[in-house]
Amino acid sequence: MEYVKLGTTGLDVSRICLGMMSYGDPTLLKWCLDIDGARPIINKALDLGINFFDTANVYSRGRSEEITGEILKGYRDDVVIATKVFFPVEGYVSDPKPNKSGLSRFHITHAIKDSLKRLQRKYVDLYQIHRLDPFTPIEEILRSLNLLINNGTVLHIGASSMFAWQFAKSLWKAERYGLEPFRTMQNHYNLCYREEEREMLPLCKDQGIGVIPWSPLARGFLSGKYTRNGNPDDYIRARTDKYMKPRFFKPEDFDVVEQVVEIAQEKEVTPAQIALAWLFSKDYVTSPIIGATKIEHVEQAVEALSIKLSEDDIKRLEEPYKPHLILGHS
């Protein structure tokens, strides 16, 4: 395993972050695993040197945090745990109960207490805003999060999908008012979605922000199992993930994935490993957040660290890309 600094936090994290969204309540997400299914995969990740784990309070309505806390409770000094706040844990995302979502000080204060209880922790290593709250001023959000740093319940704060100007504004506000800034950006970035290369990623590189992309395999689209003439509903993820088919499966997306498959065949590795190796080749990427529902998914992700892509490989992978509408900010 390789380790890198997480932005300017001073923390050493594995080049791979294990996404805990895959573990929770299968009655809510049919493709996720319960605690018995999650345990061997997480144990394998630990054995392979992964020390970075990302969850959120909204995943399986809190069950993901509970599984994370239960399995990792014996590794307090050996792992870096990240979780998130914004979406409602109870009720419907489209019609949440009053004060049960967003980034008001009221909601943040209650949400961190609930997350710590589920995680069986006294503090969270990295507390991220899952999305930006348009109804709460960024200065207020930062002050609320800084209170958590000051009282010892949070070590560092991070942000997730937003526009680069919004993130730049947050960094400026933090500097102006002497507040701890967001140290990380968890953004949507993979071979099929590269809009972040325009402004967000150069900003993060310039400001020393840790970049931990979500959906590095495009929700499994880059695994190569989906084909241009195939039926995506043959796979449970595509059948039950409401975001997958609207975001991918366009002709230009298949142009990319077919190039991934071709290079994978040449190197005798899997398409997913090529997609990850491409991310590892970018010096501004800290740790892609991978989802794993099988032990071999973790093993193959770690093996991808040793795959070296040539300049020609990278050119072939990137050439088919066409601009996309903004995906994942809402």
PDB file of C-alpha atoms in Angstrom, residues 20-287:
ATOM      1  CA  MET A  20     -18.836   2.507   3.116  1.00  0.00           C
ATOM      2  CA  MET A  21     -22.001   3.301   1.167  1.00  0.00           C
ATOM      3  CA  SER A  22     -21.835  -0.315  -0.038  1.00  0.00           C
ATOM      4  CA  TYR A  23     -22.648  -1.520   3.477  1.00  0.00           C
ATOM      5  CA  GLY A  24     -25.936  -0.851   5.184  1.00  0.00           C
ATOM      6  CA  ASP A  25     -29.510  -2.037   4.864  1.00  0.00           C
ATOM      7  CA  PRO A  26     -30.212  -4.217   1.796  1.00  0.00           C
ATOM      8  CA  THR A  27     -33.920  -3.518   2.146  1.00  0.00           C
ATOM      9  CA  LEU A  28     -33.185   0.124   1.329  1.00  0.00           C
ATOM     10  CA  LEU A  29     -30.441  -0.442  -1.278  1.00  0.00           C
ATOM     11  CA  LYS A  30     -30.688  -3.879  -2.847  1.00  0.00           C
ATOM     12  CA  TRP A  31     -27.046  -3.870  -3.997  1.00  0.00           C
ATOM     13  CA  CYS A  32     -25.524  -3.084  -0.592  1.00  0.00           C
ATOM     14  CA  LEU A  33     -24.379  -5.619   2.017  1.00  0.00           C
ATOM     15  CA  ASP A  34     -25.374  -6.098   5.634  1.00  0.00           C
ATOM     16  CA  ILE A  35     -22.788  -6.243   8.405  1.00  0.00           C
ATOM     17  CA  ASP A  36     -22.046  -9.951   7.921  1.00  0.00           C
ATOM     18  CA  GLY A  37     -21.381  -9.392   4.226  1.00  0.00           C
ATOM     19  CA  ALA A  38     -19.330  -6.267   4.905  1.00  0.00           C
ATOM     20  CA  ARG A  39     -17.046  -7.665   7.600  1.00  0.00           C
ATOM     21  CA  PRO A  40     -14.767  -9.900   5.443  1.00  0.00           C
ATOM     22  CA  ILE A  41     -14.365  -7.152   2.840  1.00  0.00           C
ATOM     23  CA  ILE A  42     -13.440  -4.503   5.394  1.00  0.00           C
ATOM     24  CA  ASN A  43     -11.082  -6.917   7.139  1.00  0.00           C
ATOM     25  CA  LYS A  44      -9.397  -7.616   3.802  1.00  0.00           C
ATOM     26  CA  ALA A  45      -9.051  -3.866   3.202  1.00  0.00           C
ATOM     27  CA  LEU A  46      -7.369  -3.500   6.589  1.00  0.00           C
ATOM     28  CA  ASP A  47      -5.073  -6.444   5.860  1.00  0.00           C
ATOM     29  CA  LEU A  48      -4.025  -4.791   2.584  1.00  0.00           C
ATOM     30  CA  GLY A  49      -3.146  -1.554   4.345  1.00  0.00           C
ATOM     31  CA  ILE A  50      -6.209   0.581   3.629  1.00  0.00           C
ATOM     32  CA  ASN A  51      -6.630   2.974   6.549  1.00  0.00           C
ATOM     33  CA  PHE A  52      -9.078   5.494   5.071  1.00  0.00           C
ATOM     34  CA  PHE A  53     -12.849   4.904   5.257  1.00  0.00           C
ATOM     35  CA  ASP A  54     -15.629   7.209   4.052  1.00  0.00           C
ATOM     36  CA  THR A  55     -19.282   7.054   5.043  1.00  0.00           C
ATOM     37  CA  ALA A  56     -22.216   9.455   5.550  1.00  0.00           C
ATOM     38  CA  ASN A  57     -25.099   9.735   7.959  1.00  0.00           C
ATOM     39  CA  VAL A  58     -27.625   9.425   5.117  1.00  0.00           C
ATOM     40  CA  TYR A  59     -26.295   6.094   3.807  1.00  0.00           C
ATOM     41  CA  SER A  60     -28.919   3.457   4.608  1.00  0.00           C
ATOM     42  CA  ARG A  61     -30.424   5.992   7.034  1.00  0.00           C
ATOM     43  CA  GLY A  62     -27.512   5.708   9.433  1.00  0.00           C
ATOM     44  CA  ARG A  63     -26.917   1.979   9.165  1.00  0.00           C
ATOM     45  CA  SER A  64     -23.685   2.488   7.184  1.00  0.00           C
ATOM     46  CA  GLU A  65     -22.242   4.548  10.029  1.00  0.00           C
ATOM     47  CA  GLU A  66     -23.280   1.875  12.518  1.00  0.00           C
ATOM     48  CA  ILE A  67     -21.540  -0.859  10.511  1.00  0.00           C
ATOM     49  CA  THR A  68     -18.456   1.330  10.116  1.00  0.00           C
ATOM     50  CA  GLY A  69     -18.341   1.947  13.849  1.00  0.00           C
ATOM     51  CA  GLU A  70     -18.911  -1.653  14.849  1.00  0.00           C
ATOM     52  CA  ILE A  71     -16.311  -3.223  12.544  1.00  0.00           C
ATOM     53  CA  LEU A  72     -13.643  -0.543  13.042  1.00  0.00           C
ATOM     54  CA  LYS A  73     -14.102   0.006  16.786  1.00  0.00           C
ATOM     55  CA  GLY A  74     -10.888  -1.853  17.558  1.00  0.00           C
ATOM     56  CA  TYR A  75      -8.831   0.283  15.171  1.00  0.00           C
ATOM     57  CA  ARG A  76      -9.275   3.779  16.613  1.00  0.00           C
ATOM     58  CA  ASP A  77      -5.599   4.773  16.364  1.00  0.00           C
ATOM     59  CA  ASP A  78      -4.996   3.043  13.042  1.00  0.00           C
ATOM     60  CA  VAL A  79      -7.729   4.374  10.756  1.00  0.00           C
ATOM     61  CA  VAL A  80      -8.966   7.684   9.403  1.00  0.00           C
ATOM     62  CA  ILE A  81     -12.759   7.855   9.361  1.00  0.00           C
ATOM     63  CA  ALA A  82     -14.684  10.401   7.330  1.00  0.00           C
ATOM     64  CA  THR A  83     -18.410  11.022   7.405  1.00  0.00           C
ATOM     65  CA  LYS A  84     -20.771  13.648   6.022  1.00  0.00           C
ATOM     66  CA  VAL A  85     -23.712  15.900   6.885  1.00  0.00           C
ATOM     67  CA  PHE A  86     -26.427  17.577   4.806  1.00  0.00           C
ATOM     68  CA  PHE A  87     -29.126  15.173   3.662  1.00  0.00           C
ATOM     69  CA  PRO A  88     -31.960  14.071   5.959  1.00  0.00           C
ATOM     70  CA  VAL A  89     -31.489  10.729   7.656  1.00  0.00           C
ATOM     71  CA  GLU A  90     -35.197  10.473   8.387  1.00  0.00           C
ATOM     72  CA  GLY A  91     -38.042  11.033   5.964  1.00  0.00           C
ATOM     73  CA  TYR A  92     -37.697  11.799   2.279  1.00  0.00           C
ATOM     74  CA  VAL A  93     -34.885  13.759   0.659  1.00  0.00           C
ATOM     75  CA  SER A  94     -37.460  15.657  -1.410  1.00  0.00           C
ATOM     76  CA  ASP A  95     -39.629  16.477   1.616  1.00  0.00           C
ATOM     77  CA  PRO A  96     -37.534  16.401   4.815  1.00  0.00           C
ATOM     78  CA  LYS A  97     -38.862  17.217   8.249  1.00  0.00           C
ATOM     79  CA  PRO A  98     -38.086  20.748   9.525  1.00  0.00           C
ATOM     80  CA  ASN A  99     -34.444  21.220  10.603  1.00  0.00           C
ATOM     81  CA  LYS A 100     -33.528  17.646   9.654  1.00  0.00           C
ATOM     82  CA  SER A 101     -31.387  18.572   6.662  1.00  0.00           C
ATOM     83  CA  GLY A 102     -29.121  21.308   5.376  1.00  0.00           C
ATOM     84  CA  LEU A 103     -26.208  22.997   7.112  1.00  0.00           C
ATOM     85  CA  SER A 104     -27.784  25.158   9.769  1.00  0.00           C
ATOM     86  CA  ARG A 105     -25.948  25.218  13.083  1.00  0.00           C
ATOM     87  CA  PHE A 106     -28.978  23.491  14.601  1.00  0.00           C
ATOM     88  CA  HIS A 107     -28.825  20.578  12.170  1.00  0.00           C
ATOM     89  CA  ILE A 108     -25.031  20.247  12.210  1.00  0.00           C
ATOM     90  CA  THR A 109     -24.982  20.183  16.026  1.00  0.00           C
ATOM     91  CA  HIS A 110     -27.549  17.399  16.213  1.00  0.00           C
ATOM     92  CA  ALA A 111     -26.154  15.474  13.243  1.00  0.00           C
ATOM     93  CA  ILE A 112     -22.617  15.195  14.620  1.00  0.00           C
ATOM     94  CA  LYS A 113     -23.906  13.869  17.939  1.00  0.00           C
ATOM     95  CA  ASP A 114     -25.920  11.200  16.143  1.00  0.00           C
ATOM     96  CA  SER A 115     -23.006  10.279  13.856  1.00  0.00           C
ATOM     97  CA  LEU A 116     -20.586   9.924  16.780  1.00  0.00           C
ATOM     98  CA  LYS A 117     -23.023   7.627  18.538  1.00  0.00           C
ATOM     99  CA  ARG A 118     -23.432   5.428  15.471  1.00  0.00           C
ATOM    100  CA  LEU A 119     -19.678   5.408  14.795  1.00  0.00           C
ATOM    101  CA  GLN A 120     -18.867   4.649  18.452  1.00  0.00           C
ATOM    102  CA  ARG A 121     -16.312   7.476  18.396  1.00  0.00           C
ATOM    103  CA  LYS A 122     -15.526  10.516  20.518  1.00  0.00           C
ATOM    104  CA  TYR A 123     -14.499  12.465  17.415  1.00  0.00           C
ATOM    105  CA  VAL A 124     -14.550  12.261  13.618  1.00  0.00           C
ATOM    106  CA  ASP A 125     -11.274  12.601  11.733  1.00  0.00           C
ATOM    107  CA  LEU A 126     -12.829  14.296   8.699  1.00  0.00           C
ATOM    108  CA  TYR A 127     -16.316  15.831   8.768  1.00  0.00           C
ATOM    109  CA  GLN A 128     -17.565  16.811   5.309  1.00  0.00           C
ATOM    110  CA  ILE A 129     -20.511  18.802   4.041  1.00  0.00           C
ATOM    111  CA  HIS A 130     -22.244  16.388   1.672  1.00  0.00           C
ATOM    112  CA  ARG A 131     -23.505  19.279  -0.472  1.00  0.00           C
ATOM    113  CA  LEU A 132     -23.554  23.064  -0.141  1.00  0.00           C
ATOM    114  CA  ASP A 133     -26.611  24.551   1.550  1.00  0.00           C
ATOM    115  CA  PRO A 134     -27.935  27.444  -0.578  1.00  0.00           C
ATOM    116  CA  PHE A 135     -30.001  28.766   2.334  1.00  0.00           C
ATOM    117  CA  THR A 136     -27.182  29.113   4.878  1.00  0.00           C
ATOM    118  CA  PRO A 137     -24.347  31.640   4.349  1.00  0.00           C
ATOM    119  CA  ILE A 138     -20.973  29.985   3.893  1.00  0.00           C
ATOM    120  CA  GLU A 139     -19.526  32.003   6.786  1.00  0.00           C
ATOM    121  CA  GLU A 140     -22.215  30.587   9.088  1.00  0.00           C
ATOM    122  CA  ILE A 141     -21.500  27.052   7.884  1.00  0.00           C
ATOM    123  CA  LEU A 142     -17.774  27.482   8.519  1.00  0.00           C
ATOM    124  CA  ARG A 143     -18.318  28.978  11.970  1.00  0.00           C
ATOM    125  CA  SER A 144     -20.616  26.087  12.923  1.00  0.00           C
ATOM    126  CA  LEU A 145     -18.074  23.522  11.747  1.00  0.00           C
ATOM    127  CA  ASN A 146     -15.248  25.371  13.490  1.00  0.00           C
ATOM    128  CA  LEU A 147     -17.152  25.085  16.763  1.00  0.00           C
ATOM    129  CA  LEU A 148     -16.929  21.304  16.345  1.00  0.00           C
ATOM    130  CA  ILE A 149     -13.174  21.546  15.798  1.00  0.00           C
ATOM    131  CA  ASN A 150     -12.825  23.749  18.863  1.00  0.00           C
ATOM    132  CA  ASN A 151     -14.776  21.360  21.106  1.00  0.00           C
ATOM    133  CA  GLY A 152     -12.822  18.334  19.892  1.00  0.00           C
ATOM    134  CA  THR A 153     -15.598  16.411  18.146  1.00  0.00           C
ATOM    135  CA  VAL A 154     -14.087  16.990  14.684  1.00  0.00           C
ATOM    136  CA  LEU A 155     -10.414  17.129  13.660  1.00  0.00           C
ATOM    137  CA  HIS A 156     -10.709  18.424  10.097  1.00  0.00           C
ATOM    138  CA  ILE A 157     -13.484  19.568   7.774  1.00  0.00           C
ATOM    139  CA  GLY A 158     -14.014  18.865   4.102  1.00  0.00           C
ATOM    140  CA  ALA A 159     -16.402  19.747   1.289  1.00  0.00           C
ATOM    141  CA  SER A 160     -18.069  17.848  -1.514  1.00  0.00           C
ATOM    142  CA  SER A 161     -19.526  18.539  -4.949  1.00  0.00           C
ATOM    143  CA  MET A 162     -19.979  22.247  -5.697  1.00  0.00           C
ATOM    144  CA  PHE A 163     -18.833  24.830  -8.227  1.00  0.00           C
ATOM    145  CA  ALA A 164     -15.236  25.999  -8.067  1.00  0.00           C
ATOM    146  CA  TRP A 165     -16.268  29.616  -7.396  1.00  0.00           C
ATOM    147  CA  GLN A 166     -18.253  28.453  -4.367  1.00  0.00           C
ATOM    148  CA  PHE A 167     -15.311  26.496  -3.006  1.00  0.00           C
ATOM    149  CA  ALA A 168     -12.947  29.417  -3.664  1.00  0.00           C
ATOM    150  CA  LYS A 169     -15.360  31.694  -1.778  1.00  0.00           C
ATOM    151  CA  SER A 170     -15.338  29.323   1.198  1.00  0.00           C
ATOM    152  CA  LEU A 171     -11.522  29.337   1.300  1.00  0.00           C
ATOM    153  CA  TRP A 172     -11.483  33.143   1.123  1.00  0.00           C
ATOM    154  CA  LYS A 173     -14.086  33.451   3.898  1.00  0.00           C
ATOM    155  CA  ALA A 174     -12.089  31.120   6.136  1.00  0.00           C
ATOM    156  CA  GLU A 175      -8.905  33.129   5.608  1.00  0.00           C
ATOM    157  CA  ARG A 176     -10.664  36.447   6.122  1.00  0.00           C
ATOM    158  CA  TYR A 177     -12.258  35.455   9.422  1.00  0.00           C
ATOM    159  CA  GLY A 178      -9.433  33.318  10.776  1.00  0.00           C
ATOM    160  CA  LEU A 179     -11.376  30.052  10.520  1.00  0.00           C
ATOM    161  CA  GLU A 180     -10.210  26.536   9.756  1.00  0.00           C
ATOM    162  CA  PRO A 181     -10.910  26.004   6.030  1.00  0.00           C
ATOM    163  CA  PHE A 182     -12.128  22.960   4.189  1.00  0.00           C
ATOM    164  CA  ARG A 183      -9.066  20.726   3.803  1.00  0.00           C
ATOM    165  CA  THR A 184     -10.519  18.255   1.305  1.00  0.00           C
ATOM    166  CA  MET A 185     -12.783  18.122  -1.721  1.00  0.00           C
ATOM    167  CA  GLN A 186     -14.848  14.998  -2.424  1.00  0.00           C
ATOM    168  CA  ASN A 187     -15.940  15.515  -5.994  1.00  0.00           C
ATOM    169  CA  HIS A 188     -17.393  13.570  -8.889  1.00  0.00           C
ATOM    170  CA  TYR A 189     -14.497  12.516 -11.110  1.00  0.00           C
ATOM    171  CA  ASN A 190     -13.806   9.568 -13.391  1.00  0.00           C
ATOM    172  CA  LEU A 191     -12.947   8.806 -17.020  1.00  0.00           C
ATOM    173  CA  CYS A 192     -16.585   9.297 -18.051  1.00  0.00           C
ATOM    174  CA  TYR A 193     -17.025  12.551 -16.096  1.00  0.00           C
ATOM    175  CA  ARG A 194     -14.114  14.997 -16.249  1.00  0.00           C
ATOM    176  CA  GLU A 195     -15.797  18.392 -15.946  1.00  0.00           C
ATOM    177  CA  GLU A 196     -13.891  18.965 -12.682  1.00  0.00           C
ATOM    178  CA  GLU A 197     -10.696  19.365 -14.698  1.00  0.00           C
ATOM    179  CA  ARG A 198     -11.843  22.803 -15.890  1.00  0.00           C
ATOM    180  CA  GLU A 199     -11.669  24.724 -12.602  1.00  0.00           C
ATOM    181  CA  MET A 200     -12.098  22.664  -9.428  1.00  0.00           C
ATOM    182  CA  LEU A 201      -9.064  20.420  -9.742  1.00  0.00           C
ATOM    183  CA  PRO A 202      -6.615  23.220 -10.666  1.00  0.00           C
ATOM    184  CA  LEU A 203      -7.968  25.186  -7.687  1.00  0.00           C
ATOM    185  CA  CYS A 204      -7.466  22.232  -5.351  1.00  0.00           C
ATOM    186  CA  LYS A 205      -3.923  21.658  -6.599  1.00  0.00           C
ATOM    187  CA  ASP A 206      -3.044  25.323  -6.140  1.00  0.00           C
ATOM    188  CA  GLN A 207      -4.472  25.466  -2.617  1.00  0.00           C
ATOM    189  CA  GLY A 208      -3.129  22.134  -1.375  1.00  0.00           C
ATOM    190  CA  ILE A 209      -6.571  20.564  -1.018  1.00  0.00           C
ATOM    191  CA  GLY A 210      -6.856  16.790  -0.617  1.00  0.00           C
ATOM    192  CA  VAL A 211      -8.900  15.385  -3.516  1.00  0.00           C
ATOM    193  CA  ILE A 212     -10.908  12.231  -2.783  1.00  0.00           C
ATOM    194  CA  PRO A 213     -13.114  11.568  -5.826  1.00  0.00           C
ATOM    195  CA  TRP A 214     -16.388   9.737  -5.468  1.00  0.00           C
ATOM    196  CA  SER A 215     -17.661   7.291  -8.095  1.00  0.00           C
ATOM    197  CA  PRO A 216     -14.199   6.660  -9.626  1.00  0.00           C
ATOM    198  CA  LEU A 217     -15.690   3.783 -11.629  1.00  0.00           C
ATOM    199  CA  ALA A 218     -18.806   5.717 -12.681  1.00  0.00           C
ATOM    200  CA  ARG A 219     -21.074   3.619 -10.465  1.00  0.00           C
ATOM    201  CA  GLY A 220     -19.606   0.470 -12.024  1.00  0.00           C
ATOM    202  CA  PHE A 221     -20.053   1.599 -15.610  1.00  0.00           C
ATOM    203  CA  LEU A 222     -16.269   1.561 -16.122  1.00  0.00           C
ATOM    204  CA  SER A 223     -16.039  -2.048 -14.961  1.00  0.00           C
ATOM    205  CA  GLY A 224     -16.618  -3.080 -18.576  1.00  0.00           C
ATOM    206  CA  LYS A 225     -19.614  -5.287 -17.866  1.00  0.00           C
ATOM    207  CA  TYR A 226     -22.020  -2.855 -19.525  1.00  0.00           C
ATOM    208  CA  THR A 227     -21.869  -2.972 -23.323  1.00  0.00           C
ATOM    209  CA  ARG A 228     -23.256  -0.714 -26.011  1.00  0.00           C
ATOM    210  CA  ASN A 229     -25.823  -3.263 -27.194  1.00  0.00           C
ATOM    211  CA  GLY A 230     -26.426  -4.970 -23.865  1.00  0.00           C
ATOM    212  CA  ASN A 231     -29.263  -4.586 -21.398  1.00  0.00           C
ATOM    213  CA  PRO A 232     -28.136  -2.662 -18.269  1.00  0.00           C
ATOM    214  CA  ASP A 233     -31.061  -4.104 -16.337  1.00  0.00           C
ATOM    215  CA  ASP A 234     -29.271  -7.434 -16.350  1.00  0.00           C
ATOM    216  CA  TYR A 235     -27.351  -6.000 -13.379  1.00  0.00           C
ATOM    217  CA  ILE A 236     -28.913  -5.151 -10.030  1.00  0.00           C
ATOM    218  CA  ARG A 237     -27.020  -1.852  -9.636  1.00  0.00           C
ATOM    219  CA  ALA A 238     -28.368  -0.442 -12.897  1.00  0.00           C
ATOM    220  CA  ARG A 239     -31.867  -1.711 -12.098  1.00  0.00           C
ATOM    221  CA  THR A 240     -32.033  -0.149  -8.648  1.00  0.00           C
ATOM    222  CA  ASP A 241     -29.711   2.879  -8.770  1.00  0.00           C
ATOM    223  CA  LYS A 242     -31.860   5.772  -9.978  1.00  0.00           C
ATOM    224  CA  TYR A 243     -28.813   7.907 -10.787  1.00  0.00           C
ATOM    225  CA  MET A 244     -26.852   5.451 -12.890  1.00  0.00           C
ATOM    226  CA  LYS A 245     -28.643   5.225 -16.230  1.00  0.00           C
ATOM    227  CA  PRO A 246     -29.442   8.957 -16.502  1.00  0.00           C
ATOM    228  CA  ARG A 247     -25.779   9.855 -15.901  1.00  0.00           C
ATOM    229  CA  PHE A 248     -24.075   7.344 -18.160  1.00  0.00           C
ATOM    230  CA  PHE A 249     -24.897   4.960 -21.043  1.00  0.00           C
ATOM    231  CA  LYS A 250     -24.613   7.694 -23.682  1.00  0.00           C
ATOM    232  CA  PRO A 251     -22.774   6.809 -26.937  1.00  0.00           C
ATOM    233  CA  GLU A 252     -19.775   8.930 -25.925  1.00  0.00           C
ATOM    234  CA  ASP A 253     -19.603   7.104 -22.569  1.00  0.00           C
ATOM    235  CA  PHE A 254     -19.355   3.780 -24.387  1.00  0.00           C
ATOM    236  CA  ASP A 255     -16.597   5.273 -26.557  1.00  0.00           C
ATOM    237  CA  VAL A 256     -14.614   5.777 -23.350  1.00  0.00           C
ATOM    238  CA  VAL A 257     -15.368   2.438 -21.735  1.00  0.00           C
ATOM    239  CA  GLU A 258     -14.526   0.516 -24.913  1.00  0.00           C
ATOM    240  CA  GLN A 259     -11.098   2.155 -24.907  1.00  0.00           C
ATOM    241  CA  VAL A 260     -10.712   1.171 -21.250  1.00  0.00           C
ATOM    242  CA  VAL A 261     -11.582  -2.437 -22.077  1.00  0.00           C
ATOM    243  CA  GLU A 262      -9.157  -2.497 -25.008  1.00  0.00           C
ATOM    244  CA  ILE A 263      -6.210  -1.274 -22.917  1.00  0.00           C
ATOM    245  CA  ALA A 264      -7.155  -3.634 -20.094  1.00  0.00           C
ATOM    246  CA  GLN A 265      -7.000  -6.566 -22.505  1.00  0.00           C
ATOM    247  CA  GLU A 266      -3.586  -5.437 -23.749  1.00  0.00           C
ATOM    248  CA  LYS A 267      -2.222  -5.286 -20.206  1.00  0.00           C
ATOM    249  CA  GLU A 268      -4.111  -8.409 -19.044  1.00  0.00           C
ATOM    250  CA  VAL A 269      -5.831  -6.605 -16.182  1.00  0.00           C
ATOM    251  CA  THR A 270      -9.444  -5.638 -15.537  1.00  0.00           C
ATOM    252  CA  PRO A 271     -11.121  -2.513 -16.960  1.00  0.00           C
ATOM    253  CA  ALA A 272     -11.772  -1.277 -13.413  1.00  0.00           C
ATOM    254  CA  GLN A 273      -8.044  -1.452 -12.710  1.00  0.00           C
ATOM    255  CA  ILE A 274      -7.294   0.656 -15.783  1.00  0.00           C
ATOM    256  CA  ALA A 275      -9.881   3.248 -14.734  1.00  0.00           C
ATOM    257  CA  LEU A 276      -8.301   3.421 -11.270  1.00  0.00           C
ATOM    258  CA  ALA A 277      -4.747   3.480 -12.649  1.00  0.00           C
ATOM    259  CA  TRP A 278      -5.727   6.533 -14.697  1.00  0.00           C
ATOM    260  CA  LEU A 279      -6.834   8.302 -11.505  1.00  0.00           C
ATOM    261  CA  PHE A 280      -3.653   7.264  -9.697  1.00  0.00           C
ATOM    262  CA  SER A 281      -1.655   8.854 -12.532  1.00  0.00           C
ATOM    263  CA  LYS A 282      -3.060  12.295 -11.651  1.00  0.00           C
ATOM    264  CA  ASP A 283      -0.871  14.072  -9.096  1.00  0.00           C
ATOM    265  CA  TYR A 284      -3.800  16.120  -7.795  1.00  0.00           C
ATOM    266  CA  VAL A 285      -5.787  13.022  -6.747  1.00  0.00           C
ATOM    267  CA  THR A 286      -5.212  11.863  -3.173  1.00  0.00           C
ATOM    268  CA  SER A 287      -7.417   8.779  -2.674  1.00  0.00           C
TER     269      SER A 287
END
